[in-house]
Amino acid sequence: MTFIKNSITAICMITGALNLNAQKTESLHHIIENIISNKKADVGVSIIGIQKNDKVEINGDKLYPMLSTFKFPVALTVLHAIENGKLSLDQKLFIKKEELLEDTWSPFKEEYPEGNISISLEEAMRWMLCYSDNNLTDILLRLIGGTESVQKFIGNKDFVIKNDEEGMHKDWDSQFINKVTPNRASGLLETFYQGKIVNKIHTQWLYNAMLNNKTGLKRLKGKLPEHVKVAHRSGTSFTNKAGMTGAVNSYGIIELPNSKKIVVAVFVHDTYESFDHAEAIIADISKAAYEYYNKK
C-alpha cells in the first residue's frame, strides 16, 4: 500500500509539473499573440525553449519567404563542402569586377568598387554572414554548385531554395520563391548549435560569425540588454508602391545568463506596418521570449 501511495504521489507531482509547464508555455504564447494582434502583417513565429519539447509557435508550419536568412543554410553547405575536402577556408577567391553587380546590397562593392581582388574563402563567408553581402553570396553559391547543392544538403522538408540573390532581384515575385517554415528554421538552428550538422570547429566558427552579424540589429537584439549575445541572421524584401513590405525576418540563437540557449525565429510577411514597426514586432517577441525563459 505504501508503494502504491508513493507511486500515486509521484505521478501527481509529475502531472502537476507538466501542467504547470504547459500553462507557462501558454502564457508566452498569449504574450506573443498580444504583440501581433491588430498588426497589419502575416506573422510566423517559432521559439524553442530550454526544456525538451518546449516550443511556442504561431503559424509554425506555414511557409514564409526567407530573403537573406537563406545565407545561413548557404554557409552550412559551404562548410559541409569544406569537410568533404572540396574547399578550404584559406583558399583564395579572385573576385572579378563583373561579378560585383549594381543595384544590390553589397558593402564589399562599396569598399572595392573595381573588384579584381583576391580574398580568402573565409573572408568571403564573413562578408556574407556579417554584412549580408549579396554579391559575395552568389559567388559562394557558384562555388558549391548553386542553390541545388543547398537544397540537397538541407533537405526538402519545409525548405525551398531555387533563387540566388541575382535571381531574387529580377522582379517582385522572385524574392519570395525561397521559403521555409518557422518551425524548420528554428529546428535547423537548434540542430546546428547542438553540433549535429557540421563538425565542432566549423560549428563554433559559424556561431561566432553570426554573433558578429552587423545587420538586422533592431530585430532580435533590438530590445534585449546590450550584453546579451545573439547569433542571428536577418532578411528583408523590397517595399512596393502600395507601401507593403514583403518580408522582414530574423532568426537566431539567444544566450541566457544561465549559459542556456533559446532559439527565436520570426517572419513578418506582407506587412503594411512602417519598417520600424515591422522590426519592432520581432524585437518585442524576442524580448518576451528572453524575459520568460530568463525567469525560468
CSV table of C-alpha atoms in Angstrom, one decimal, residues 118-217:
chain,number,residue,atom,x,y,z
A,118,SER,CA,41.8,38.1,-54.2
A,119,ILE,CA,40.3,37.2,-50.8
A,120,SER,CA,40.1,34.0,-48.9
A,121,LEU,CA,37.0,31.9,-48.8
A,122,GLU,CA,36.8,32.6,-45.1
A,123,GLU,CA,36.7,36.4,-45.8
A,124,ALA,CA,34.0,35.8,-48.4
A,125,MET,CA,32.0,33.9,-45.8
A,126,ARG,CA,32.3,36.8,-43.4
A,127,TRP,CA,31.1,39.3,-46.0
A,128,MET,CA,28.1,37.1,-46.5
A,129,LEU,CA,27.3,36.4,-42.8
A,130,CYS,CA,28.4,39.6,-41.0
A,131,TYR,CA,27.5,42.2,-43.7
A,132,SER,CA,24.9,40.2,-45.7
A,133,ASP,CA,26.7,40.9,-48.9
A,134,ASN,CA,24.6,39.7,-51.9
A,135,ASN,CA,27.4,39.6,-54.5
A,136,LEU,CA,29.7,37.5,-52.3
A,137,THR,CA,26.8,35.2,-51.5
A,138,ASP,CA,26.3,34.5,-55.2
A,139,ILE,CA,30.0,33.9,-55.7
A,140,LEU,CA,29.9,31.3,-52.9
A,141,LEU,CA,26.8,29.7,-54.3
A,142,ARG,CA,28.5,29.3,-57.7
A,143,LEU,CA,31.5,27.8,-55.9
A,144,ILE,CA,29.3,25.0,-54.4
A,145,GLY,CA,27.2,24.3,-57.5
A,146,GLY,CA,24.3,26.7,-57.0
A,147,THR,CA,21.1,26.5,-54.9
A,148,GLU,CA,20.6,22.9,-55.9
A,149,SER,CA,23.5,21.9,-53.6
A,150,VAL,CA,21.9,23.8,-50.7
A,151,GLN,CA,18.6,22.2,-51.3
A,152,LYS,CA,20.2,18.7,-51.4
A,153,PHE,CA,22.2,19.2,-48.2
A,154,ILE,CA,19.5,20.9,-46.1
A,155,GLY,CA,16.7,18.7,-47.5
A,156,ASN,CA,13.2,19.2,-48.9
A,157,LYS,CA,11.2,19.2,-45.8
A,158,ASP,CA,9.6,22.7,-45.3
A,159,PHE,CA,12.5,24.3,-47.1
A,160,VAL,CA,12.7,25.6,-50.7
A,161,ILE,CA,15.7,27.3,-52.3
A,162,LYS,CA,15.7,28.0,-56.0
A,163,ASN,CA,16.9,31.6,-56.4
A,164,ASP,CA,20.3,33.1,-55.7
A,165,GLU,CA,20.5,36.8,-54.9
A,166,GLU,CA,20.6,37.9,-58.5
A,167,GLY,CA,17.5,35.8,-59.2
A,168,MET,CA,15.7,37.3,-56.2
A,169,HIS,CA,16.2,40.8,-57.7
A,170,LYS,CA,14.6,40.0,-61.1
A,171,ASP,CA,11.1,41.1,-60.1
A,172,TRP,CA,8.7,41.4,-57.2
A,173,ASP,CA,7.6,37.8,-57.1
A,174,SER,CA,11.1,36.3,-57.5
A,175,GLN,CA,12.2,37.4,-54.0
A,176,PHE,CA,9.5,35.2,-52.4
A,177,ILE,CA,10.4,31.8,-54.1
A,178,ASN,CA,12.9,30.7,-51.4
A,179,LYS,CA,10.8,29.7,-48.5
A,180,VAL,CA,10.9,28.0,-45.1
A,181,THR,CA,8.6,27.3,-42.2
A,182,PRO,CA,9.3,29.0,-38.8
A,183,ASN,CA,9.5,25.5,-37.2
A,184,ARG,CA,12.0,24.3,-39.8
A,185,ALA,CA,14.1,27.5,-39.4
A,186,SER,CA,14.2,27.2,-35.6
A,187,GLY,CA,14.8,23.4,-35.8
A,188,LEU,CA,17.7,24.0,-38.2
A,189,LEU,CA,19.3,26.5,-35.8
A,190,GLU,CA,18.8,24.1,-32.8
A,191,THR,CA,20.4,21.2,-34.7
A,192,PHE,CA,23.2,23.4,-35.8
A,193,TYR,CA,24.2,24.7,-32.3
A,194,GLN,CA,24.0,21.2,-30.9
A,195,GLY,CA,26.8,20.3,-33.3
A,196,LYS,CA,24.8,17.9,-35.5
A,197,ILE,CA,25.2,19.5,-38.9
A,198,VAL,CA,28.9,20.4,-39.2
A,199,ASN,CA,31.9,19.5,-37.0
A,200,LYS,CA,32.7,21.2,-33.7
A,201,ILE,CA,35.3,23.6,-35.2
A,202,HIS,CA,33.0,24.8,-38.0
A,203,THR,CA,30.0,25.0,-35.7
A,204,GLN,CA,31.9,27.4,-33.5
A,205,TRP,CA,33.3,29.3,-36.5
A,206,LEU,CA,29.8,29.9,-37.9
A,207,TYR,CA,28.3,30.6,-34.5
A,208,ASN,CA,30.9,33.3,-33.9
A,209,ALA,CA,30.3,34.8,-37.4
A,210,MET,CA,26.6,35.1,-36.6
A,211,LEU,CA,27.4,36.7,-33.2
A,212,ASN,CA,29.2,39.4,-35.2
A,213,ASN,CA,26.4,40.0,-37.7
A,214,LYS,CA,26.1,43.7,-38.3
A,215,THR,CA,22.7,43.7,-40.0
A,216,GLY,CA,19.2,43.5,-38.5
A,217,LEU,CA,20.4,44.9,-35.2
